[in-house]
């Protein structure tokens, strides 16, 4: 069983998450009452929906994690599951995402955030400033 399938199975058992078709049409997704939270696109790539506020709050930590890719202006982060600690990071960040969506819900007037799956701008840490 791949790490993504194991993560999906663990997260699907969380009471605040329900499996749903992903809005991007690729892979599988889990959502909370408020919004889609996680998209499993491949056996290794997972998009996680954080709020803009949560990304800003944890940006230094996210940029410091080798498994995390940020797309400028996106409310989603991409996590590459390669080792066991990447899955631990994903589980922690899903918890952060759930809390962020409950604490700072996105206005219903705000257009839905598109995940990073079809965006090829994902930058490795350290390359986001153009250096």
JSON list of N, CA and C in Angstrom, two decimals, residues 64-120:
[
{"chain": "A", "resi": 64, "resn": "UNK", "atom": "N", "xyz": [10.49, 25.72, 5.07]},
{"chain": "A", "resi": 64, "resn": "UNK", "atom": "CA", "xyz": [11.59, 24.94, 5.61]},
{"chain": "A", "resi": 64, "resn": "UNK", "atom": "C", "xyz": [11.42, 23.44, 5.46]},
{"chain": "A", "resi": 65, "resn": "UNK", "atom": "N", "xyz": [10.23, 23.00, 5.11]},
{"chain": "A", "resi": 65, "resn": "UNK", "atom": "CA", "xyz": [9.95, 21.56, 4.96]},
{"chain": "A", "resi": 65, "resn": "UNK", "atom": "C", "xyz": [10.25, 21.13, 3.53]},
{"chain": "A", "resi": 66, "resn": "UNK", "atom": "N", "xyz": [11.16, 20.19, 3.36]},
{"chain": "A", "resi": 66, "resn": "UNK", "atom": "CA", "xyz": [11.55, 19.76, 2.02]},
{"chain": "A", "resi": 66, "resn": "UNK", "atom": "C", "xyz": [10.41, 19.09, 1.25]},
{"chain": "A", "resi": 67, "resn": "UNK", "atom": "N", "xyz": [9.42, 18.55, 1.96]},
{"chain": "A", "resi": 67, "resn": "UNK", "atom": "CA", "xyz": [8.31, 17.87, 1.29]},
{"chain": "A", "resi": 67, "resn": "UNK", "atom": "C", "xyz": [7.24, 18.83, 0.80]},
{"chain": "A", "resi": 68, "resn": "UNK", "atom": "N", "xyz": [7.30, 20.09, 1.20]},
{"chain": "A", "resi": 68, "resn": "UNK", "atom": "CA", "xyz": [6.24, 21.05, 0.91]},
{"chain": "A", "resi": 68, "resn": "UNK", "atom": "C", "xyz": [6.64, 21.94, -0.26]},
{"chain": "A", "resi": 69, "resn": "UNK", "atom": "N", "xyz": [5.68, 22.14, -1.17]},
{"chain": "A", "resi": 69, "resn": "UNK", "atom": "CA", "xyz": [5.84, 23.08, -2.28]},
{"chain": "A", "resi": 69, "resn": "UNK", "atom": "C", "xyz": [4.71, 24.10, -2.18]},
{"chain": "A", "resi": 70, "resn": "UNK", "atom": "N", "xyz": [5.08, 25.37, -2.33]},
{"chain": "A", "resi": 70, "resn": "UNK", "atom": "CA", "xyz": [4.11, 26.46, -2.30]},
{"chain": "A", "resi": 70, "resn": "UNK", "atom": "C", "xyz": [3.96, 27.04, -3.70]},
{"chain": "A", "resi": 71, "resn": "UNK", "atom": "N", "xyz": [2.75, 27.43, -4.03]},
{"chain": "A", "resi": 71, "resn": "UNK", "atom": "CA", "xyz": [2.46, 28.12, -5.28]},
{"chain": "A", "resi": 71, "resn": "UNK", "atom": "C", "xyz": [2.04, 29.53, -4.90]},
{"chain": "A", "resi": 72, "resn": "UNK", "atom": "N", "xyz": [2.75, 30.55, -5.38]},
{"chain": "A", "resi": 72, "resn": "UNK", "atom": "CA", "xyz": [2.41, 31.92, -5.02]},
{"chain": "A", "resi": 72, "resn": "UNK", "atom": "C", "xyz": [0.93, 32.23, -5.29]},
{"chain": "A", "resi": 73, "resn": "UNK", "atom": "N", "xyz": [0.28, 32.79, -4.28]},
{"chain": "A", "resi": 73, "resn": "UNK", "atom": "CA", "xyz": [-1.12, 33.18, -4.40]},
{"chain": "A", "resi": 73, "resn": "UNK", "atom": "C", "xyz": [-2.12, 32.06, -4.19]},
{"chain": "A", "resi": 74, "resn": "UNK", "atom": "N", "xyz": [-1.67, 30.84, -4.04]},
{"chain": "A", "resi": 74, "resn": "UNK", "atom": "CA", "xyz": [-2.58, 29.71, -3.86]},
{"chain": "A", "resi": 74, "resn": "UNK", "atom": "C", "xyz": [-2.85, 29.47, -2.38]},
{"chain": "A", "resi": 75, "resn": "UNK", "atom": "N", "xyz": [-4.07, 29.05, -2.08]},
{"chain": "A", "resi": 75, "resn": "UNK", "atom": "CA", "xyz": [-4.42, 28.66, -0.71]},
{"chain": "A", "resi": 75, "resn": "UNK", "atom": "C", "xyz": [-4.19, 27.17, -0.49]},
{"chain": "A", "resi": 76, "resn": "UNK", "atom": "N", "xyz": [-3.56, 26.51, -1.43]},
{"chain": "A", "resi": 76, "resn": "UNK", "atom": "CA", "xyz": [-3.22, 25.10, -1.35]},
{"chain": "A", "resi": 76, "resn": "UNK", "atom": "C", "xyz": [-1.71, 24.95, -1.27]},
{"chain": "A", "resi": 77, "resn": "UNK", "atom": "N", "xyz": [-1.25, 23.95, -0.54]},
{"chain": "A", "resi": 77, "resn": "UNK", "atom": "CA", "xyz": [0.16, 23.57, -0.54]},
{"chain": "A", "resi": 77, "resn": "UNK", "atom": "C", "xyz": [0.24, 22.14, -1.04]},
{"chain": "A", "resi": 78, "resn": "UNK", "atom": "N", "xyz": [1.31, 21.83, -1.72]},
{"chain": "A", "resi": 78, "resn": "UNK", "atom": "CA", "xyz": [1.52, 20.47, -2.23]},
{"chain": "A", "resi": 78, "resn": "UNK", "atom": "C", "xyz": [2.53, 19.78, -1.35]},
{"chain": "A", "resi": 79, "resn": "UNK", "atom": "N", "xyz": [2.21, 18.55, -0.96]},
{"chain": "A", "resi": 79, "resn": "UNK", "atom": "CA", "xyz": [3.10, 17.76, -0.11]},
{"chain": "A", "resi": 79, "resn": "UNK", "atom": "C", "xyz": [3.47, 16.51, -0.89]},
{"chain": "A", "resi": 80, "resn": "UNK", "atom": "N", "xyz": [4.75, 16.25, -0.96]},
{"chain": "A", "resi": 80, "resn": "UNK", "atom": "CA", "xyz": [5.27, 15.05, -1.65]},
{"chain": "A", "resi": 80, "resn": "UNK", "atom": "C", "xyz": [5.57, 14.01, -0.59]},
{"chain": "A", "resi": 81, "resn": "UNK", "atom": "N", "xyz": [4.86, 12.90, -0.66]},
{"chain": "A", "resi": 81, "resn": "UNK", "atom": "CA", "xyz": [5.01, 11.82, 0.31]},
{"chain": "A", "resi": 81, "resn": "UNK", "atom": "C", "xyz": [6.07, 10.84, -0.17]},
{"chain": "A", "resi": 82, "resn": "UNK", "atom": "N", "xyz": [7.25, 10.94, 0.42]},
{"chain": "A", "resi": 82, "resn": "UNK", "atom": "CA", "xyz": [8.34, 10.05, 0.04]},
{"chain": "A", "resi": 82, "resn": "UNK", "atom": "C", "xyz": [8.83, 9.19, 1.21]},
{"chain": "A", "resi": 83, "resn": "UNK", "atom": "N", "xyz": [8.77, 9.74, 2.41]},
{"chain": "A", "resi": 83, "resn": "UNK", "atom": "CA", "xyz": [9.21, 9.02, 3.60]},
{"chain": "A", "resi": 83, "resn": "UNK", "atom": "C", "xyz": [8.14, 9.15, 4.68]},
{"chain": "A", "resi": 84, "resn": "UNK", "atom": "N", "xyz": [8.25, 8.31, 5.69]},
{"chain": "A", "resi": 84, "resn": "UNK", "atom": "CA", "xyz": [7.24, 8.26, 6.75]},
{"chain": "A", "resi": 84, "resn": "UNK", "atom": "C", "xyz": [7.01, 9.63, 7.41]},
{"chain": "A", "resi": 85, "resn": "UNK", "atom": "N", "xyz": [8.08, 10.40, 7.59]},
{"chain": "A", "resi": 85, "resn": "UNK", "atom": "CA", "xyz": [7.90, 11.71, 8.23]},
{"chain": "A", "resi": 85, "resn": "UNK", "atom": "C", "xyz": [7.08, 12.67, 7.37]},
{"chain": "A", "resi": 86, "resn": "UNK", "atom": "N", "xyz": [7.06, 12.46, 6.05]},
{"chain": "A", "resi": 86, "resn": "UNK", "atom": "CA", "xyz": [6.21, 13.28, 5.17]},
{"chain": "A", "resi": 86, "resn": "UNK", "atom": "C", "xyz": [4.74, 13.02, 5.48]},
{"chain": "A", "resi": 87, "resn": "UNK", "atom": "N", "xyz": [4.40, 11.77, 5.76]},
{"chain": "A", "resi": 87, "resn": "UNK", "atom": "CA", "xyz": [3.02, 11.46, 6.12]},
{"chain": "A", "resi": 87, "resn": "UNK", "atom": "C", "xyz": [2.67, 12.07, 7.47]},
{"chain": "A", "resi": 88, "resn": "UNK", "atom": "N", "xyz": [3.61, 12.02, 8.41]},
{"chain": "A", "resi": 88, "resn": "UNK", "atom": "CA", "xyz": [3.38, 12.66, 9.71]},
{"chain": "A", "resi": 88, "resn": "UNK", "atom": "C", "xyz": [3.13, 14.16, 9.53]},
{"chain": "A", "resi": 89, "resn": "UNK", "atom": "N", "xyz": [3.93, 14.78, 8.66]},
{"chain": "A", "resi": 89, "resn": "UNK", "atom": "CA", "xyz": [3.75, 16.20, 8.37]},
{"chain": "A", "resi": 89, "resn": "UNK", "atom": "C", "xyz": [2.37, 16.45, 7.77]},
{"chain": "A", "resi": 90, "resn": "UNK", "atom": "N", "xyz": [1.96, 15.62, 6.83]},
{"chain": "A", "resi": 90, "resn": "UNK", "atom": "CA", "xyz": [0.64, 15.77, 6.21]},
{"chain": "A", "resi": 90, "resn": "UNK", "atom": "C", "xyz": [-0.46, 15.69, 7.26]},
{"chain": "A", "resi": 91, "resn": "UNK", "atom": "N", "xyz": [-0.41, 14.71, 8.13]},
{"chain": "A", "resi": 91, "resn": "UNK", "atom": "CA", "xyz": [-1.44, 14.56, 9.16]},
{"chain": "A", "resi": 91, "resn": "UNK", "atom": "C", "xyz": [-1.48, 15.79, 10.06]},
{"chain": "A", "resi": 92, "resn": "UNK", "atom": "N", "xyz": [-0.32, 16.31, 10.43]},
{"chain": "A", "resi": 92, "resn": "UNK", "atom": "CA", "xyz": [-0.27, 17.51, 11.25]},
{"chain": "A", "resi": 92, "resn": "UNK", "atom": "C", "xyz": [-0.87, 18.70, 10.52]},
{"chain": "A", "resi": 93, "resn": "UNK", "atom": "N", "xyz": [-0.51, 18.85, 9.24]},
{"chain": "A", "resi": 93, "resn": "UNK", "atom": "CA", "xyz": [-1.02, 19.99, 8.47]},
{"chain": "A", "resi": 93, "resn": "UNK", "atom": "C", "xyz": [-2.52, 19.87, 8.18]},
{"chain": "A", "resi": 94, "resn": "UNK", "atom": "N", "xyz": [-3.03, 18.66, 8.05]},
{"chain": "A", "resi": 94, "resn": "UNK", "atom": "CA", "xyz": [-4.49, 18.50, 7.89]},
{"chain": "A", "resi": 94, "resn": "UNK", "atom": "C", "xyz": [-5.19, 19.00, 9.15]},
{"chain": "A", "resi": 95, "resn": "UNK", "atom": "N", "xyz": [-4.63, 18.70, 10.30]},
{"chain": "A", "resi": 95, "resn": "UNK", "atom": "CA", "xyz": [-5.19, 19.20, 11.56]},
{"chain": "A", "resi": 95, "resn": "UNK", "atom": "C", "xyz": [-5.16, 20.73, 11.58]},
{"chain": "A", "resi": 96, "resn": "UNK", "atom": "N", "xyz": [-4.06, 21.32, 11.13]},
{"chain": "A", "resi": 96, "resn": "UNK", "atom": "CA", "xyz": [-3.95, 22.78, 11.05]},
{"chain": "A", "resi": 96, "resn": "UNK", "atom": "C", "xyz": [-5.00, 23.33, 10.08]},
{"chain": "A", "resi": 97, "resn": "UNK", "atom": "N", "xyz": [-5.16, 22.66, 8.93]},
{"chain": "A", "resi": 97, "resn": "UNK", "atom": "CA", "xyz": [-6.14, 23.10, 7.93]},
{"chain": "A", "resi": 97, "resn": "UNK", "atom": "C", "xyz": [-7.56, 23.06, 8.48]},
{"chain": "A", "resi": 98, "resn": "UNK", "atom": "N", "xyz": [-7.91, 21.98, 9.17]},
{"chain": "A", "resi": 98, "resn": "UNK", "atom": "CA", "xyz": [-9.25, 21.89, 9.74]},
{"chain": "A", "resi": 98, "resn": "UNK", "atom": "C", "xyz": [-9.50, 23.01, 10.74]},
{"chain": "A", "resi": 99, "resn": "UNK", "atom": "N", "xyz": [-8.52, 23.27, 11.59]},
{"chain": "A", "resi": 99, "resn": "UNK", "atom": "CA", "xyz": [-8.66, 24.34, 12.57]},
{"chain": "A", "resi": 99, "resn": "UNK", "atom": "C", "xyz": [-8.75, 25.69, 11.87]},
{"chain": "A", "resi": 100, "resn": "UNK", "atom": "N", "xyz": [-7.93, 25.90, 10.84]},
{"chain": "A", "resi": 100, "resn": "UNK", "atom": "CA", "xyz": [-7.94, 27.17, 10.11]},
{"chain": "A", "resi": 100, "resn": "UNK", "atom": "C", "xyz": [-9.28, 27.42, 9.44]},
{"chain": "A", "resi": 101, "resn": "UNK", "atom": "N", "xyz": [-9.85, 26.38, 8.83]},
{"chain": "A", "resi": 101, "resn": "UNK", "atom": "CA", "xyz": [-11.14, 26.55, 8.16]},
{"chain": "A", "resi": 101, "resn": "UNK", "atom": "C", "xyz": [-12.27, 26.79, 9.16]},
{"chain": "A", "resi": 102, "resn": "UNK", "atom": "N", "xyz": [-12.13, 26.27, 10.36]},
{"chain": "A", "resi": 102, "resn": "UNK", "atom": "CA", "xyz": [-13.14, 26.53, 11.39]},
{"chain": "A", "resi": 102, "resn": "UNK", "atom": "C", "xyz": [-12.97, 27.91, 12.00]},
{"chain": "A", "resi": 103, "resn": "UNK", "atom": "N", "xyz": [-11.72, 28.33, 12.21]},
{"chain": "A", "resi": 103, "resn": "UNK", "atom": "CA", "xyz": [-11.43, 29.61, 12.85]},
{"chain": "A", "resi": 103, "resn": "UNK", "atom": "C", "xyz": [-11.61, 30.78, 11.90]},
{"chain": "A", "resi": 104, "resn": "UNK", "atom": "N", "xyz": [-11.11, 30.61, 10.66]},
{"chain": "A", "resi": 104, "resn": "UNK", "atom": "CA", "xyz": [-11.17, 31.68, 9.66]},
{"chain": "A", "resi": 104, "resn": "UNK", "atom": "C", "xyz": [-11.86, 31.18, 8.42]},
{"chain": "A", "resi": 105, "resn": "UNK", "atom": "N", "xyz": [-13.17, 30.90, 8.49]},
{"chain": "A", "resi": 105, "resn": "UNK", "atom": "CA", "xyz": [-13.85, 30.35, 7.30]},
{"chain": "A", "resi": 105, "resn": "UNK", "atom": "C", "xyz": [-13.79, 31.32, 6.12]},
{"chain": "A", "resi": 106, "resn": "UNK", "atom": "N", "xyz": [-13.69, 30.73, 4.94]},
{"chain": "A", "resi": 106, "resn": "UNK", "atom": "CA", "xyz": [-13.68, 31.51, 3.71]},
{"chain": "A", "resi": 106, "resn": "UNK", "atom": "C", "xyz": [-15.11, 31.97, 3.44]},
{"chain": "A", "resi": 107, "resn": "UNK", "atom": "N", "xyz": [-15.26, 33.23, 3.07]},
{"chain": "A", "resi": 107, "resn": "UNK", "atom": "CA", "xyz": [-16.57, 33.78, 2.78]},
{"chain": "A", "resi": 107, "resn": "UNK", "atom": "C", "xyz": [-17.22, 33.00, 1.63]},
{"chain": "A", "resi": 108, "resn": "UNK", "atom": "N", "xyz": [-18.50, 32.80, 1.70]},
{"chain": "A", "resi": 108, "resn": "UNK", "atom": "CA", "xyz": [-19.24, 32.11, 0.63]},
{"chain": "A", "resi": 108, "resn": "UNK", "atom": "C", "xyz": [-19.19, 32.91, -0.66]},
{"chain": "A", "resi": 109, "resn": "UNK", "atom": "N", "xyz": [-18.88, 34.22, -0.57]},
{"chain": "A", "resi": 109, "resn": "UNK", "atom": "CA", "xyz": [-18.78, 35.06, -1.77]},
{"chain": "A", "resi": 109, "resn": "UNK", "atom": "C", "xyz": [-17.42, 34.91, -2.46]},
{"chain": "A", "resi": 110, "resn": "UNK", "atom": "N", "xyz": [-16.46, 34.29, -1.77]},
{"chain": "A", "resi": 110, "resn": "UNK", "atom": "CA", "xyz": [-15.13, 34.08, -2.33]},
{"chain": "A", "resi": 110, "resn": "UNK", "atom": "C", "xyz": [-15.17, 32.89, -3.28]},
{"chain": "A", "resi": 111, "resn": "UNK", "atom": "N", "xyz": [-14.62, 33.04, -4.49]},
{"chain": "A", "resi": 111, "resn": "UNK", "atom": "CA", "xyz": [-14.61, 31.90, -5.41]},
{"chain": "A", "resi": 111, "resn": "UNK", "atom": "C", "xyz": [-13.82, 30.74, -4.81]},
{"chain": "A", "resi": 112, "resn": "UNK", "atom": "N", "xyz": [-14.21, 29.50, -5.12]},
{"chain": "A", "resi": 112, "resn": "UNK", "atom": "CA", "xyz": [-13.49, 28.35, -4.58]},
{"chain": "A", "resi": 112, "resn": "UNK", "atom": "C", "xyz": [-12.02, 28.39, -5.01]},
{"chain": "A", "resi": 113, "resn": "UNK", "atom": "N", "xyz": [-11.17, 27.98, -4.10]},
{"chain": "A", "resi": 113, "resn": "UNK", "atom": "CA", "xyz": [-9.73, 27.95, -4.39]},
{"chain": "A", "resi": 113, "resn": "UNK", "atom": "C", "xyz": [-9.41, 26.72, -5.22]},
{"chain": "A", "resi": 114, "resn": "UNK", "atom": "N", "xyz": [-8.69, 26.93, -6.32]},
{"chain": "A", "resi": 114, "resn": "UNK", "atom": "CA", "xyz": [-8.27, 25.81, -7.16]},
{"chain": "A", "resi": 114, "resn": "UNK", "atom": "C", "xyz": [-7.02, 25.18, -6.56]},
{"chain": "A", "resi": 115, "resn": "UNK", "atom": "N", "xyz": [-6.97, 23.86, -6.57]},
{"chain": "A", "resi": 115, "resn": "UNK", "atom": "CA", "xyz": [-5.79, 23.18, -6.04]},
{"chain": "A", "resi": 115, "resn": "UNK", "atom": "C", "xyz": [-4.61, 23.35, -6.98]},
{"chain": "A", "resi": 116, "resn": "UNK", "atom": "N", "xyz": [-3.46, 22.86, -6.58]},
{"chain": "A", "resi": 116, "resn": "UNK", "atom": "CA", "xyz": [-2.23, 23.05, -7.35]},
{"chain": "A", "resi": 116, "resn": "UNK", "atom": "C", "xyz": [-1.99, 22.00, -8.41]},
{"chain": "A", "resi": 117, "resn": "UNK", "atom": "N", "xyz": [-2.89, 21.03, -8.55]},
{"chain": "A", "resi": 117, "resn": "UNK", "atom": "CA", "xyz": [-2.64, 19.89, -9.43]},
{"chain": "A", "resi": 117, "resn": "UNK", "atom": "C", "xyz": [-2.30, 20.29, -10.86]},
{"chain": "A", "resi": 118, "resn": "UNK", "atom": "N", "xyz": [-2.98, 21.24, -11.41]},
{"chain": "A", "resi": 118, "resn": "UNK", "atom": "CA", "xyz": [-2.75, 21.60, -12.81]},
{"chain": "A", "resi": 118, "resn": "UNK", "atom": "C", "xyz": [-1.92, 22.88, -12.95]},
{"chain": "A", "resi": 119, "resn": "UNK", "atom": "N", "xyz": [-1.32, 23.31, -11.87]},
{"chain": "A", "resi": 119, "resn": "UNK", "atom": "CA", "xyz": [-0.46, 24.49, -11.91]},
{"chain": "A", "resi": 119, "resn": "UNK", "atom": "C", "xyz": [0.99, 24.01, -11.88]},
{"chain": "A", "resi": 120, "resn": "UNK", "atom": "N", "xyz": [1.77, 24.42, -12.84]},
{"chain": "A", "resi": 120, "resn": "UNK", "atom": "CA", "xyz": [3.15, 23.98, -12.88]},
{"chain": "A", "resi": 120, "resn": "UNK", "atom": "C", "xyz": [4.09, 25.02, -12.28]}
]
